[in-house]
Amino acid sequence: MFNLCLVSLSLTSVTVFEYANGPAGSSLFELNFPWCITIDSDKSMLITDMNSIRVLRVYPNQTSGVVVASSGTWLQPRRAVYDKNLVDLFVIDGHFCLMTQYHNGSLTPSTLFGSTCGASTTQFESAASFCMDLSDNFYIVDNFNHRIMPWNATSVVGILLAGETGVSGNDSLHLFNPQDITLDEDNGFYYVTDTFNHRILRYLLGSAVSTVVTDGNGAGIGANQLNEPCGIYLSKNTSTFYIADAANNRIVRWCLGQSAGMTIAGDCNGMADTASSLLNAPLTLTMDSSE
């Protein structure tokens, strides 16, 4: 085991929204347990402000957000994504296990699929995250059921793609509480953070058999290890992953094919704090179009 800390980017952050180390709140310039952030093509941020039961859209250089979705049919917004035309907003709820759609700026949602939490092909349980492909199909990370479920927007029935429903494991056919997914449609792959197995897995699109791409060296703080990785971002320009290594309180950059990653944000030794150079259990991450 080795603990190599190589840095090529600044390890100091800048707060772009909310008070620096400020209190939780529900006004338009405050957050209360922000769960996930995405950045759209116009560089606005979508923030699932979970304990305030809303989704905020924050435009560049603004100090307050706009509510684009709020409590109506859900209680725990986990992830919010606009379609490629920035017309329809999709929000997944981890409490009632629903996928909802907000059409063209409407604040009234419609339910696309899901109704009650469960393990059938019409249900999911918790749902840590999701992504969409170029055909607007959904890929649900059904973490409590240890599986990945694709869903067509016109169907109420999902398909078991990866993992085994309700069964955790650490072989090439199983997952253990997966938390995030990203697609590489150009090369025909998808990648999953297999969180409690402390590894990143790669699958051929349509396949249920995985390959470990981050070595799978067990939980640890070493440069060749992860500890409960949650969020993942795949660079569109290079074969590089950016991983929210939650239990290590850091962001890791890992080049595909390499045996170790590089800490680019947070502490190399896993220290958590509110200082601008440190993180505390980062769950998700994203980049704008310029990466």
XYZ file of C-alpha atoms in Angstrom:
291
model
C 0.000 0.000 0.000
C 1.180 3.498 -0.681
C -0.152 6.954 0.077
C 0.967 9.215 -2.742
C -0.490 12.699 -2.967
C 0.147 14.321 -6.348
C -1.579 17.595 -7.094
C -1.825 19.474 -10.368
C -4.841 21.642 -9.555
C -5.519 24.153 -6.795
C -6.659 22.556 -3.539
C -8.354 25.738 -2.354
C -12.040 26.206 -3.090
C -14.197 29.283 -3.569
C -17.765 29.395 -2.290
C -19.982 30.273 -5.262
C -23.345 30.018 -3.507
C -24.491 30.200 0.150
C -22.750 31.852 3.028
C -19.219 30.611 3.549
C -19.633 28.161 6.448
C -23.029 29.757 7.030
C -26.117 28.363 8.729
C -28.689 26.194 7.006
C -31.749 28.030 5.747
C -34.579 28.084 3.242
C -34.318 31.561 1.739
C -33.235 31.909 -1.880
C -29.610 32.530 -0.888
C -29.421 29.648 1.598
C -29.330 25.855 1.456
C -30.265 23.058 3.840
C -28.520 19.756 3.087
C -27.812 20.214 -0.634
C -27.614 16.686 -2.013
C -26.638 17.042 -5.656
C -25.545 19.647 -8.172
C -25.612 19.585 -11.958
C -24.434 22.254 -14.386
C -26.343 22.871 -17.593
C -25.100 24.019 -20.979
C -25.893 27.633 -20.023
C -23.664 27.138 -16.923
C -26.546 27.526 -14.498
C -26.450 25.229 -11.471
C -29.291 22.924 -10.463
C -29.152 22.159 -6.747
C -31.347 19.592 -5.010
C -31.835 21.324 -1.654
C -33.118 18.245 0.109
C -34.141 19.437 3.570
C -35.818 22.504 2.060
C -37.675 20.108 -0.290
C -36.942 22.063 -3.445
C -34.715 22.393 -6.490
C -32.925 25.700 -7.015
C -31.519 27.010 -10.264
C -28.645 29.431 -9.786
C -27.411 31.416 -12.765
C -23.758 32.439 -13.170
C -22.590 35.308 -10.953
C -25.865 35.368 -9.008
C -26.061 35.242 -5.207
C -29.584 33.845 -4.976
C -31.435 31.066 -6.714
C -34.795 30.533 -8.401
C -37.094 27.727 -7.265
C -37.787 25.540 -10.311
C -39.368 22.631 -8.419
C -40.737 22.312 -4.909
C -42.644 19.976 -2.647
C -45.806 18.627 -4.177
C -45.453 14.945 -4.803
C -42.021 14.318 -3.281
C -40.035 14.885 -0.081
C -36.397 13.999 -0.847
C -35.165 15.379 -4.183
C -31.990 13.410 -4.911
C -31.098 14.603 -8.403
C -32.531 17.042 -10.932
C -31.650 17.078 -14.634
C -32.911 19.107 -17.585
C -33.337 17.460 -20.956
C -30.853 18.358 -23.680
C -33.073 21.239 -24.853
C -33.412 22.723 -21.331
C -37.202 22.450 -21.602
C -38.245 19.612 -19.306
C -36.917 19.191 -15.786
C -36.785 15.718 -14.238
C -36.540 15.182 -10.478
C -36.129 11.846 -8.716
C -37.471 11.468 -5.185
C -35.863 9.137 -2.679
C -38.738 9.132 -0.194
C -41.788 8.225 -2.272
C -39.612 6.682 -5.021
C -40.969 8.711 -7.943
C -39.604 10.184 -11.154
C -41.367 13.477 -11.847
C -41.353 15.824 -14.830
C -41.782 19.599 -14.891
C -42.637 20.740 -18.395
C -41.454 24.039 -19.836
C -41.160 25.996 -16.593
C -44.281 24.644 -14.935
C -44.170 24.181 -11.158
C -46.801 21.438 -11.371
C -45.194 18.013 -11.805
C -46.405 14.892 -13.522
C -45.258 11.447 -12.393
C -43.498 9.455 -15.112
C -42.942 6.236 -13.188
C -42.718 4.893 -9.672
C -45.518 5.005 -7.126
C -44.415 3.257 -3.956
C -40.989 2.080 -2.902
C -40.181 -1.553 -3.556
C -38.250 -4.100 -5.564
C -40.524 -4.957 -8.498
C -39.812 -3.805 -12.057
C -42.286 -0.939 -11.592
C -40.552 0.291 -8.432
C -37.257 1.414 -7.006
C -36.048 1.870 -3.439
C -34.454 5.156 -2.397
C -32.708 5.868 -5.757
C -29.422 7.597 -5.099
C -29.067 9.063 -8.589
C -29.927 8.800 -12.275
C -28.723 9.908 -15.673
C -30.242 10.191 -19.140
C -28.965 9.036 -22.513
C -29.267 10.886 -25.817
C -32.636 9.209 -26.447
C -33.984 10.492 -23.104
C -34.017 7.062 -21.480
C -33.387 7.041 -17.738
C -30.797 4.964 -15.893
C -31.798 4.678 -12.234
C -29.262 3.857 -9.525
C -31.549 1.784 -7.299
C -29.104 1.656 -4.427
C -31.148 -0.118 -1.744
C -31.962 -2.880 -4.242
C -28.308 -3.055 -5.382
C -29.163 -2.684 -9.058
C -29.220 -0.416 -12.119
C -32.622 0.002 -13.808
C -33.101 1.617 -17.244
C -36.524 3.188 -17.820
C -38.168 4.545 -20.928
C -40.079 7.761 -20.285
C -43.182 6.290 -21.914
C -43.188 3.111 -19.803
C -44.053 2.445 -16.166
C -41.930 -0.718 -16.181
C -38.157 -0.711 -15.798
C -35.579 -3.289 -16.865
C -32.988 -4.932 -14.655
C -29.661 -4.053 -16.274
C -26.973 -4.660 -13.646
C -26.867 -6.220 -10.203
C -29.300 -8.665 -8.621
C -32.465 -7.341 -6.997
C -32.033 -7.189 -3.235
C -28.764 -9.139 -3.265
C -25.443 -7.423 -2.592
C -22.110 -8.902 -3.588
C -18.602 -8.111 -4.777
C -18.222 -10.223 -7.913
C -18.606 -9.023 -11.516
C -22.388 -9.561 -11.481
C -23.253 -7.819 -8.216
C -23.280 -4.385 -6.625
C -23.352 -3.209 -3.020
C -25.256 0.042 -2.489
C -24.288 1.792 -5.756
C -24.583 5.578 -5.644
C -23.962 7.071 -9.090
C -23.758 6.292 -12.796
C -22.309 7.981 -15.855
C -22.628 7.080 -19.533
C -19.997 7.016 -22.259
C -22.284 6.494 -25.250
C -19.556 7.308 -27.786
C -17.561 4.266 -26.692
C -20.472 2.086 -25.583
C -19.836 1.947 -21.833
C -21.440 2.930 -18.570
C -19.702 3.337 -15.218
C -21.081 2.821 -11.696
C -19.774 3.754 -8.254
C -20.027 0.476 -6.325
C -19.934 2.330 -3.049
C -19.739 -0.277 -0.306
C -17.311 -2.342 -2.393
C -15.102 0.774 -2.683
C -14.615 0.548 -6.443
C -15.664 1.899 -9.833
C -17.115 -0.575 -12.327
C -17.330 -0.418 -16.117
C -20.004 -2.177 -18.173
C -20.667 -2.455 -21.874
C -23.992 -0.776 -22.613
C -26.605 -3.497 -22.373
C -24.355 -5.812 -20.358
C -24.669 -6.936 -16.729
C -21.039 -8.094 -16.401
C -18.625 -5.544 -14.970
C -14.914 -4.842 -15.038
C -13.194 -3.089 -12.134
C -11.477 0.074 -13.375
C -10.069 1.381 -10.085
C -8.258 -1.787 -8.993
C -10.616 -2.714 -6.144
C -7.949 -2.641 -3.432
C -10.462 -2.395 -0.612
C -11.328 0.587 1.544
C -8.414 2.858 2.389
C -6.787 6.258 2.101
C -4.013 5.214 -0.299
C -3.734 6.688 -3.772
C -4.700 3.269 -5.148
C -7.766 2.998 -2.899
C -11.191 4.522 -2.382
C -13.457 4.583 0.660
C -17.170 4.661 -0.118
C -16.953 6.479 -3.467
C -20.274 8.160 -4.222
C -20.295 10.607 -7.127
C -18.514 10.161 -10.442
C -17.876 12.429 -13.425
C -16.315 11.212 -16.680
C -14.385 13.780 -18.690
C -15.707 14.250 -22.203
C -12.238 15.239 -23.404
C -9.949 12.696 -21.740
C -10.262 9.185 -20.328
C -10.349 10.563 -16.808
C -12.721 10.072 -13.885
C -13.385 12.511 -11.110
C -14.620 10.688 -8.020
C -16.285 12.007 -4.861
C -14.476 9.736 -2.405
C -16.911 10.407 0.415
C -15.456 8.605 3.433
C -11.982 9.946 2.578
C -13.313 13.526 2.338
C -11.639 14.151 -0.990
C -12.048 14.375 -4.759
C -9.871 11.975 -6.740
C -8.835 12.237 -10.373
C -8.250 8.770 -11.827
C -7.044 8.218 -15.385
C -8.521 5.148 -17.033
C -5.977 2.348 -17.114
C -3.896 3.725 -14.246
C -3.331 1.861 -10.980
C -3.754 4.900 -8.739
C -5.586 8.182 -8.562
C -4.612 11.703 -7.580
C -6.158 13.822 -4.835
C -7.168 17.145 -6.392
C -9.454 18.510 -3.651
C -9.644 17.801 0.047
C -6.987 16.376 2.332
C -4.691 13.514 1.264
C -5.010 12.008 4.734
C -8.800 12.208 4.835
C -9.244 15.095 7.264
C -12.717 16.689 7.183
C -13.363 20.361 7.928
C -15.103 23.518 6.699
C -11.887 25.251 5.609
C -11.681 26.213 1.935
C -9.009 23.572 1.336
C -10.996 20.725 2.934
C -14.202 18.756 2.367
C -16.641 16.826 4.543
C -18.107 13.668 2.969
C -18.620 14.933 -0.617
C -21.458 12.966 -2.197
C -21.573 14.270 -5.765
C -19.526 16.380 -8.139
C -19.829 17.871 -11.597
C -17.998 20.087 -14.079
C -19.120 22.711 -16.520
C -18.675 22.291 -20.266
C -15.159 23.745 -20.218
C -14.038 21.126 -17.650
